[in-house]
PDB file of C-alpha atoms and ligand atoms in Angstrom:
ATOM      1  CA  MET V 137     -23.844-122.881  40.422  1.00 98.00           C
ATOM      2  CA  ARG V 138     -20.788-125.042  39.857  1.00 98.00           C
ATOM      3  CA  ILE V 139     -17.653-123.333  38.625  1.00 98.00           C
ATOM      4  CA  LEU V 140     -14.592-125.090  37.246  1.00 98.00           C
ATOM      5  CA  PHE V 141     -11.291-123.279  37.369  1.00 99.00           C
ATOM      6  CA  VAL V 142      -8.537-124.814  35.226  1.00 98.00           C
ATOM      7  CA  ALA V 143      -5.054-123.903  36.432  1.00 98.00           C
ATOM      8  CA  ASP V 144      -2.215-122.618  34.227  1.00 98.00           C
ATOM      9  CA  VAL V 145      -2.311-124.446  30.890  1.00 98.00           C
ATOM     10  CA  PHE V 146       1.307-125.182  29.982  1.00 98.00           C
ATOM     11  CA  GLY V 147       2.553-125.801  26.442  1.00 97.00           C
ATOM     12  CA  SER V 148       1.093-128.102  23.845  1.00 97.00           C
ATOM     13  CA  ALA V 149       0.672-130.908  26.400  1.00 98.00           C
ATOM     14  CA  GLY V 150      -1.523-128.636  28.515  1.00 98.00           C
ATOM     15  CA  SER V 151      -3.580-127.195  25.697  1.00 98.00           C
ATOM     16  CA  GLY V 152      -3.950-130.676  24.175  1.00 98.00           C
ATOM     17  CA  ALA V 153      -5.242-131.985  27.517  1.00 98.00           C
ATOM     18  CA  VAL V 154      -7.830-129.196  27.642  1.00 98.00           C
ATOM     19  CA  ARG V 155      -8.976-129.846  24.090  1.00 98.00           C
ATOM     20  CA  GLU V 156      -9.206-133.574  24.668  1.00 97.00           C
ATOM     21  CA  ARG V 157     -10.675-133.695  28.159  1.00 98.00           C
ATOM     22  CA  LEU V 158     -12.368-130.425  29.124  1.00 98.00           C
ATOM     23  CA  PRO V 159     -15.647-131.032  27.260  1.00 98.00           C
ATOM     24  CA  SER V 160     -16.268-134.397  28.987  1.00 98.00           C
ATOM     25  CA  LEU V 161     -15.007-133.058  32.326  1.00 98.00           C
ATOM     26  CA  ARG V 162     -17.507-130.205  32.172  1.00 98.00           C
ATOM     27  CA  ASP V 163     -20.281-132.761  31.729  1.00 98.00           C
ATOM     28  CA  GLU V 164     -19.050-135.180  34.398  1.00 98.00           C
ATOM     29  CA  LEU V 165     -18.647-132.448  36.999  1.00 98.00           C
ATOM     30  CA  GLU V 166     -21.901-130.724  35.949  1.00 98.00           C
ATOM     31  CA  ILE V 167     -20.138-127.437  35.432  1.00 98.00           C
ATOM     32  CA  ASP V 168     -22.099-124.236  34.768  1.00 98.00           C
ATOM     33  CA  PHE V 169     -19.160-121.900  34.202  1.00 98.00           C
ATOM     34  CA  CYS V 170     -15.493-122.479  33.414  1.00 98.00           C
ATOM     35  CA  VAL V 171     -12.438-120.226  33.713  1.00 99.00           C
ATOM     36  CA  VAL V 172      -9.095-121.335  32.263  1.00 98.00           C
ATOM     37  CA  ASN V 173      -5.754-119.666  32.954  1.00 98.00           C
ATOM     38  CA  GLY V 174      -3.949-119.804  29.616  1.00 98.00           C
ATOM     39  CA  GLU V 175      -0.877-117.690  30.208  1.00 97.00           C
ATOM     40  CA  ASN V 176       1.610-120.510  29.548  1.00 98.00           C
ATOM     41  CA  ALA V 177      -0.233-122.102  26.632  1.00 98.00           C
ATOM     42  CA  ALA V 178       2.239-121.052  23.909  1.00 98.00           C
ATOM     43  CA  ASP V 179       5.312-123.225  24.643  1.00 96.00           C
ATOM     44  CA  GLY V 180       5.223-122.144  28.296  1.00 96.00           C
ATOM     45  CA  ARG V 181       5.180-118.369  27.718  1.00 97.00           C
ATOM     46  CA  GLY V 182       2.123-116.401  26.680  1.00 97.00           C
ATOM     47  CA  ILE V 183      -0.740-117.269  24.390  1.00 98.00           C
ATOM     48  CA  THR V 184      -1.561-116.840  20.707  1.00 98.00           C
ATOM     49  CA  PRO V 185      -4.992-115.989  19.231  1.00 98.00           C
ATOM     50  CA  LYS V 186      -5.261-119.535  17.853  1.00 98.00           C
ATOM     51  CA  LEU V 187      -4.541-121.130  21.231  1.00 98.00           C
ATOM     52  CA  ALA V 188      -6.939-118.756  22.974  1.00 98.00           C
ATOM     53  CA  ASP V 189      -9.688-119.723  20.512  1.00 98.00           C
ATOM     54  CA  ARG V 190      -8.970-123.401  21.108  1.00 98.00           C
ATOM     55  CA  LEU V 191      -9.362-123.015  24.882  1.00 98.00           C
ATOM     56  CA  LEU V 192     -12.663-121.185  24.342  1.00 98.00           C
ATOM     57  CA  ASP V 193     -13.843-123.817  21.852  1.00 98.00           C
ATOM     58  CA  ALA V 194     -13.002-126.598  24.332  1.00 98.00           C
ATOM     59  CA  GLY V 195     -15.317-125.115  26.956  1.00 98.00           C
ATOM     60  CA  ALA V 196     -13.644-122.163  28.665  1.00 98.00           C
ATOM     61  CA  ASP V 197     -16.131-119.340  29.198  1.00 98.00           C
ATOM     62  CA  VAL V 198     -13.324-116.943  30.088  1.00 98.00           C
ATOM     63  CA  VAL V 199      -9.535-117.244  29.699  1.00 98.00           C
ATOM     64  CA  THR V 200      -7.258-115.406  32.144  1.00 98.00           C
ATOM     65  CA  LEU V 201      -3.561-114.552  31.771  1.00 98.00           C
ATOM     66  CA  GLY V 202      -0.606-113.442  33.898  1.00 98.00           C
ATOM     67  CA  ASN V 203       2.985-112.207  33.788  1.00 97.00           C
ATOM     68  CA  HIS V 204       3.579-113.572  30.269  1.00 97.00           C
ATOM     69  CA  THR V 205       0.625-111.651  28.794  1.00 97.00           C
ATOM     70  CA  TRP V 206       2.757-109.745  26.270  1.00 97.00           C
ATOM     71  CA  ALA V 207       5.136-112.608  25.373  1.00 97.00           C
ATOM     72  CA  ARG V 208       3.426-113.143  22.000  1.00 97.00           C
ATOM     73  CA  ARG V 209       2.933-109.946  20.017  1.00 96.00           C
ATOM     74  CA  GLU V 210       0.069-111.368  17.989  1.00 97.00           C
ATOM     75  CA  ILE V 211      -2.133-111.527  21.096  1.00 98.00           C
ATOM     76  CA  VAL V 212      -2.143-107.724  21.511  1.00 97.00           C
ATOM     77  CA  PRO V 213      -4.864-106.837  18.942  1.00 98.00           C
ATOM     78  CA  TYR V 214      -6.786-109.949  19.986  1.00 98.00           C
ATOM     79  CA  LEU V 215      -6.827-108.776  23.614  1.00 98.00           C
ATOM     80  CA  SER V 216      -8.033-105.335  22.551  1.00 97.00           C
ATOM     81  CA  ALA V 217     -11.051-106.896  20.867  1.00 98.00           C
ATOM     82  CA  SER V 218     -11.819-109.868  23.129  1.00 98.00           C
ATOM     83  CA  GLU V 219     -14.331-109.866  25.944  1.00 97.00           C
ATOM     84  CA  ARG V 220     -13.548-113.495  26.811  1.00 98.00           C
ATOM     85  CA  VAL V 221      -9.771-113.399  27.126  1.00 98.00           C
ATOM     86  CA  ILE V 222      -8.602-111.035  29.848  1.00 98.00           C
ATOM     87  CA  ARG V 223      -5.236-110.042  31.342  1.00 98.00           C
ATOM     88  CA  PRO V 224      -4.219-108.826  34.801  1.00 98.00           C
ATOM     89  CA  ALA V 225      -5.912-105.509  35.560  1.00 98.00           C
ATOM     90  CA  ASN V 226      -2.763-103.994  37.076  1.00 98.00           C
ATOM     91  CA  LEU V 227      -0.557-104.011  33.974  1.00 97.00           C
ATOM     92  CA  GLY V 228      -0.818-100.232  33.706  1.00 90.00           C
ATOM     93  CA  GLU V 229      -3.217 -97.617  32.402  1.00 88.00           C
ATOM     94  CA  GLY V 230      -4.032 -97.626  28.714  1.00 92.00           C
ATOM     95  CA  ARG V 231      -2.687-101.093  27.938  1.00 95.00           C
ATOM     96  CA  PRO V 232      -4.669-103.239  25.472  1.00 97.00           C
ATOM     97  CA  GLY V 233      -7.272-105.589  26.865  1.00 98.00           C
ATOM     98  CA  ARG V 234      -9.218-105.699  30.096  1.00 98.00           C
ATOM     99  CA  GLY V 235      -8.819-107.115  33.593  1.00 98.00           C
ATOM    100  CA  LEU V 236     -12.519-107.638  34.260  1.00 98.00           C
ATOM    101  CA  THR V 237     -15.242-109.197  32.181  1.00 98.00           C
ATOM    102  CA  VAL V 238     -18.740-110.609  32.598  1.00 98.00           C
ATOM    103  CA  ALA V 239     -19.946-113.721  30.780  1.00 98.00           C
ATOM    104  CA  PRO V 240     -23.128-115.774  31.135  1.00 98.00           C
ATOM    105  CA  ALA V 241     -23.114-119.189  32.822  1.00 98.00           C
ATOM    106  CA  ALA V 242     -24.984-122.120  31.234  1.00 97.00           C
ATOM    107  CA  ASP V 243     -28.327-120.856  32.584  1.00 97.00           C
ATOM    108  CA  GLY V 244     -27.629-117.244  31.630  1.00 98.00           C
ATOM    109  CA  THR V 245     -26.606-116.025  35.109  1.00 98.00           C
ATOM    110  CA  PRO V 246     -23.922-113.348  34.729  1.00 98.00           C
ATOM    111  CA  VAL V 247     -20.535-114.202  36.219  1.00 98.00           C
ATOM    112  CA  ALA V 248     -17.801-111.592  36.634  1.00 98.00           C
ATOM    113  CA  VAL V 249     -14.186-112.668  36.269  1.00 98.00           C
ATOM    114  CA  VAL V 250     -11.319-110.530  37.540  1.00 98.00           C
ATOM    115  CA  ASN V 251      -7.652-111.135  36.706  1.00 98.00           C
ATOM    116  CA  LEU V 252      -5.058-109.514  38.962  1.00 98.00           C
ATOM    117  CA  MET V 253      -1.332-109.970  39.458  1.00 98.00           C
ATOM    118  CA  GLY V 254       0.750-109.941  42.638  1.00 98.00           C
ATOM    119  CA  TRP V 255       3.734-107.635  43.061  1.00 98.00           C
ATOM    120  CA  LEU V 256       5.941-109.645  45.451  1.00 97.00           C
ATOM    121  CA  PHE V 257       8.794-111.036  43.257  1.00 96.00           C
ATOM    122  CA  LEU V 258       6.929-110.021  40.078  1.00 96.00           C
ATOM    123  CA  ASP V 259       7.285-106.931  37.930  1.00 93.00           C
ATOM    124  CA  VAL V 260       4.047-104.963  37.751  1.00 96.00           C
ATOM    125  CA  PRO V 261       3.628-101.225  37.186  1.00 95.00           C
ATOM    126  CA  VAL V 262       0.766-100.990  39.706  1.00 96.00           C
ATOM    127  CA  THR V 263       0.424-103.019  42.904  1.00 97.00           C
ATOM    128  CA  PRO V 264      -2.771-105.062  43.197  1.00 98.00           C
ATOM    129  CA  PHE V 265      -3.591-103.314  46.468  1.00 98.00           C
ATOM    130  CA  GLU V 266      -3.909 -99.945  44.735  1.00 97.00           C
ATOM    131  CA  ILE V 267      -6.730-101.053  42.455  1.00 97.00           C
ATOM    132  CA  VAL V 268      -8.322-104.133  43.983  1.00 98.00           C
ATOM    133  CA  ASP V 269     -11.107-102.407  45.946  1.00 98.00           C
ATOM    134  CA  GLU V 270     -12.371-100.355  43.034  1.00 98.00           C
ATOM    135  CA  LEU V 271     -12.050-103.310  40.648  1.00 98.00           C
ATOM    136  CA  VAL V 272     -13.997-105.665  42.890  1.00 98.00           C
ATOM    137  CA  GLU V 273     -16.703-103.050  43.525  1.00 98.00           C
ATOM    138  CA  LYS V 274     -17.111-102.664  39.788  1.00 98.00           C
ATOM    139  CA  ALA V 275     -17.315-106.454  39.348  1.00 98.00           C
ATOM    140  CA  ARG V 276     -19.933-106.679  42.126  1.00 98.00           C
ATOM    141  CA  SER V 277     -22.027-103.995  40.463  1.00 98.00           C
ATOM    142  CA  LEU V 278     -22.149-106.170  37.323  1.00 98.00           C
ATOM    143  CA  ALA V 279     -22.686-109.662  38.809  1.00 98.00           C
ATOM    144  CA  LYS V 280     -23.393-111.377  42.118  1.00 98.00           C
ATOM    145  CA  ILE V 281     -20.921-114.120  41.327  1.00 98.00           C
ATOM    146  CA  VAL V 282     -17.348-112.830  41.130  1.00 98.00           C
ATOM    147  CA  ILE V 283     -14.323-115.052  40.437  1.00 98.00           C
ATOM    148  CA  VAL V 284     -10.820-113.657  40.983  1.00 99.00           C
ATOM    149  CA  ASP V 285      -7.731-115.240  39.390  1.00 99.00           C
ATOM    150  CA  PHE V 286      -4.867-113.867  41.486  1.00 98.00           C
ATOM    151  CA  HIS V 287      -1.655-114.594  39.596  1.00 98.00           C
ATOM    152  CA  ALA V 288       1.174-114.278  42.093  1.00 98.00           C
ATOM    153  CA  GLU V 289       4.404-115.809  43.331  1.00 98.00           C
ATOM    154  CA  ALA V 290       4.225-115.483  47.108  1.00 98.00           C
ATOM    155  CA  THR V 291       1.870-117.630  49.177  1.00 98.00           C
ATOM    156  CA  SER V 292       1.668-114.829  51.755  1.00 98.00           C
ATOM    157  CA  GLU V 293       0.418-112.302  49.204  1.00 98.00           C
ATOM    158  CA  LYS V 294      -2.086-114.789  47.790  1.00 98.00           C
ATOM    159  CA  ILE V 295      -3.515-115.556  51.211  1.00 98.00           C
ATOM    160  CA  ALA V 296      -3.560-111.847  52.086  1.00 98.00           C
ATOM    161  CA  VAL V 297      -5.563-110.995  48.961  1.00 98.00           C
ATOM    162  CA  ALA V 298      -7.973-113.876  49.589  1.00 98.00           C
ATOM    163  CA  ARG V 299      -8.537-112.597  53.140  1.00 98.00           C
ATOM    164  CA  LEU V 300      -8.865-109.013  51.936  1.00 98.00           C
ATOM    165  CA  LEU V 301     -11.631-110.047  49.522  1.00 98.00           C
ATOM    166  CA  ASP V 302     -13.340-112.517  51.860  1.00 98.00           C
ATOM    167  CA  GLY V 303     -17.072-111.872  51.867  1.00 98.00           C
ATOM    168  CA  ARG V 304     -16.873-109.636  48.803  1.00 98.00           C
ATOM    169  CA  VAL V 305     -16.250-112.188  46.046  1.00 98.00           C
ATOM    170  CA  THR V 306     -17.185-115.820  45.361  1.00 98.00           C
ATOM    171  CA  ALA V 307     -13.644-117.146  44.954  1.00 99.00           C
ATOM    172  CA  VAL V 308     -10.013-116.094  44.978  1.00 99.00           C
ATOM    173  CA  LEU V 309      -8.027-118.687  43.049  1.00 98.00           C
ATOM    174  CA  GLY V 310      -4.249-118.478  43.056  1.00 98.00           C
ATOM    175  CA  THR V 311      -2.224-119.182  39.923  1.00 98.00           C
ATOM    176  CA  HIS V 312       1.374-118.879  38.638  1.00 98.00           C
ATOM    177  CA  THR V 313       3.458-121.190  40.843  1.00 98.00           C
ATOM    178  CA  HIS V 314       2.143-124.359  39.131  1.00 98.00           C
ATOM    179  CA  VAL V 315       2.222-126.451  42.319  1.00 98.00           C
ATOM    180  CA  GLN V 316      -1.224-127.174  43.705  1.00 98.00           C
ATOM    181  CA  THR V 317      -1.557-126.249  47.362  1.00 98.00           C
ATOM    182  CA  ASN V 318      -3.465-128.371  49.857  1.00 98.00           C
ATOM    183  CA  ASP V 319      -5.591-125.531  51.234  1.00 98.00           C
ATOM    184  CA  ALA V 320      -8.808-125.354  49.184  1.00 98.00           C
ATOM    185  CA  ARG V 321     -11.263-123.912  51.685  1.00 98.00           C
ATOM    186  CA  ILE V 322     -14.076-121.484  52.402  1.00 98.00           C
ATOM    187  CA  LEU V 323     -12.961-118.436  54.344  1.00 98.00           C
ATOM    188  CA  PRO V 324     -15.035-117.135  57.298  1.00 98.00           C
ATOM    189  CA  GLY V 325     -16.876-114.568  55.148  1.00 98.00           C
ATOM    190  CA  GLY V 326     -17.970-117.113  52.516  1.00 98.00           C
ATOM    191  CA  THR V 327     -15.262-116.777  49.870  1.00 98.00           C
ATOM    192  CA  ALA V 328     -13.704-119.916  48.345  1.00 99.00           C
ATOM    193  CA  ALA V 329      -9.915-119.871  48.175  1.00 98.00           C
ATOM    194  CA  ILE V 330      -6.925-121.941  47.153  1.00 98.00           C
ATOM    195  CA  THR V 331      -3.403-120.529  47.265  1.00 98.00           C
ATOM    196  CA  ASP V 332      -2.422-122.194  44.009  1.00 98.00           C
ATOM    197  CA  ALA V 333      -4.711-124.230  41.793  1.00 98.00           C
ATOM    198  CA  GLY V 334      -1.749-126.057  40.175  1.00 98.00           C
ATOM    199  CA  MET V 335      -0.840-126.653  36.539  1.00 98.00           C
ATOM    200  CA  THR V 336      -2.590-128.177  33.553  1.00 98.00           C
ATOM    201  CA  GLY V 337       0.284-129.718  31.688  1.00 98.00           C
ATOM    202  CA  PRO V 338       3.312-132.000  32.017  1.00 98.00           C
ATOM    203  CA  HIS V 339       4.156-132.741  35.648  1.00 98.00           C
ATOM    204  CA  ASP V 340       7.213-134.865  34.787  1.00 98.00           C
ATOM    205  CA  SER V 341       9.084-131.551  34.688  1.00 98.00           C
ATOM    206  CA  VAL V 342      10.205-128.516  36.672  1.00 97.00           C
ATOM    207  CA  ILE V 343       6.926-126.585  36.708  1.00 97.00           C
ATOM    208  CA  GLY V 344       6.325-127.510  33.060  1.00 97.00           C
ATOM    209  CA  VAL V 345       9.863-127.255  31.659  1.00 97.00           C
ATOM    210  CA  GLN V 346      12.004-130.308  30.817  1.00 98.00           C
ATOM    211  CA  ALA V 347      13.746-131.004  34.131  1.00 97.00           C
ATOM    212  CA  ASP V 348      17.294-131.390  32.746  1.00 98.00           C
ATOM    213  CA  LEU V 349      17.119-127.961  31.090  1.00 97.00           C
ATOM    214  CA  ALA V 350      15.841-126.224  34.227  1.00 97.00           C
ATOM    215  CA  ILE V 351      18.528-127.933  36.329  1.00 98.00           C
ATOM    216  CA  GLN V 352      21.244-127.009  33.822  1.00 98.00           C
ATOM    217  CA  ARG V 353      20.283-123.337  33.928  1.00 97.00           C
ATOM    218  CA  MET V 354      20.228-123.315  37.718  1.00 97.00           C
ATOM    219  CA  ARG V 355      23.546-125.184  38.062  1.00 97.00           C
ATOM    220  CA  THR V 356      25.490-123.147  35.534  1.00 97.00           C
ATOM    221  CA  GLY V 357      23.811-119.728  35.639  1.00 97.00           C
ATOM    222  CA  MET V 358      24.208-119.773  31.852  1.00 96.00           C
ATOM    223  CA  PRO V 359      21.365-119.142  29.388  1.00 95.00           C
ATOM    224  CA  VAL V 360      19.627-122.402  28.500  1.00 96.00           C
ATOM    225  CA  ARG V 361      16.747-122.553  26.067  1.00 95.00           C
ATOM    226  CA  PHE V 362      13.721-124.016  27.806  1.00 96.00           C
ATOM    227  CA  HIS V 363      11.431-126.562  26.179  1.00 96.00           C
ATOM    228  CA  PRO V 364       8.110-127.758  27.579  1.00 97.00           C
ATOM    229  CA  ALA V 365       8.086-131.297  28.964  1.00 97.00           C
ATOM    230  CA  THR V 366       5.599-133.927  27.828  1.00 96.00           C
ATOM    231  CA  GLY V 367       5.102-136.588  30.533  1.00 96.00           C
ATOM    232  CA  ASP V 368       2.568-137.076  33.348  1.00 97.00           C
ATOM    233  CA  VAL V 369      -0.019-134.694  31.926  1.00 98.00           C
ATOM    234  CA  ARG V 370      -2.802-133.625  34.255  1.00 98.00           C
ATOM    235  CA  ILE V 371      -5.609-131.152  34.352  1.00 98.00           C
ATOM    236  CA  GLU V 372      -5.414-129.395  37.706  1.00 98.00           C
ATOM    237  CA  GLY V 373      -7.591-126.697  39.167  1.00 98.00           C
ATOM    238  CA  ALA V 374     -10.497-126.254  41.530  1.00 98.00           C
ATOM    239  CA  VAL V 375     -14.252-126.731  41.602  1.00 98.00           C
ATOM    240  CA  VAL V 376     -16.245-124.088  43.464  1.00 98.00           C
ATOM    241  CA  GLU V 377     -19.925-124.280  44.249  1.00 98.00           C
ATOM    242  CA  CYS V 378     -21.877-121.178  45.224  1.00 98.00           C
ATOM    243  CA  ASP V 379     -25.426-120.017  45.903  1.00 98.00           C
ATOM    244  CA  GLU V 380     -27.374-117.482  43.820  1.00 96.00           C
ATOM    245  CA  ASN V 381     -25.953-114.626  45.887  1.00 97.00           C
ATOM    246  CA  GLY V 382     -22.409-115.614  45.015  1.00 98.00           C
ATOM    247  CA  ARG V 383     -21.542-117.041  48.410  1.00 98.00           C
ATOM    248  CA  ALA V 384     -19.326-120.112  48.142  1.00 98.00           C
ATOM    249  CA  THR V 385     -20.672-123.345  49.614  1.00 98.00           C
ATOM    250  CA  SER V 386     -17.809-125.668  48.664  1.00 98.00           C
ATOM    251  CA  CYS V 387     -14.297-125.504  47.266  1.00 98.00           C
ATOM    252  CA  GLU V 388     -12.271-128.521  46.220  1.00 98.00           C
ATOM    253  CA  ALA V 389      -8.966-128.966  44.459  1.00 98.00           C
ATOM    254  CA  LEU V 390      -9.130-130.950  41.237  1.00 98.00           C
ATOM    255  CA  ARG V 391      -6.471-133.262  39.758  1.00 98.00           C
ATOM    256  CA  VAL V 392      -7.321-135.318  36.674  1.00 98.00           C
ATOM    257  CA  PRO V 393      -4.635-137.482  35.014  1.00 98.00           C
ATOM    258  CA  VAL V 394      -4.790-137.219  31.226  1.00 97.00           C
ATOM    259  CA  SER V 395      -1.770-139.212  29.987  1.00 80.00           C
TER     260      SER V 395
HETATM  261 FE1  FE2 Q 550       2.809-116.890  35.516  1.00 82.88          FE
END
């Protein structure tokens, strides 16, 4: 089973790249199942129902989110109804949507996808460590192949969660920081991991935002309205291969220039 994980889709450049290139990329890489993190799809913050549908139409089997889950109000009823677009599981009890789903791969094999958020330097009502064991056990009861999108700021926390889940899930793929790390690997217990899968969007930027605007805000400390950049667009992510028991056999970072 070959799984493609597409890292944080940023703005219209990112979602355009997915629409334009994901279908052919799925074929070229002989992908059986595809997860796309779409939490920055709507101008860099959040996602709308229309954008979520476009990612699914382009070839995402499941879309994951992150700290900007609630940035667009119109996504709330959509998340309540959707089984394909999920949000971090630790956003608090009773919130709309789900943090775990199961979808079939190309051959019908069920694949569980878990979305979880870190708590170091991020604002979450529940730490991932409080719920991760129960969540992963539930995922494992539903599917042998379990993919975890761990959306977090700190490399230490991302590596810690990957080690914590080693041998229990197929892959722990880090998202949120938008800079692809050079550590795609298989951990001793058979779990694929990368600390950050990168960003699908404009890399001529400061993590997606027009560089001059990001610099201006940092230099002055004054509010500056951010706009997504447009240049050096890439699809970034990771390709994971696993056996029928969900044990990873390879894990490679992916970087595909689009424009
Ligand atoms: Fe994020």
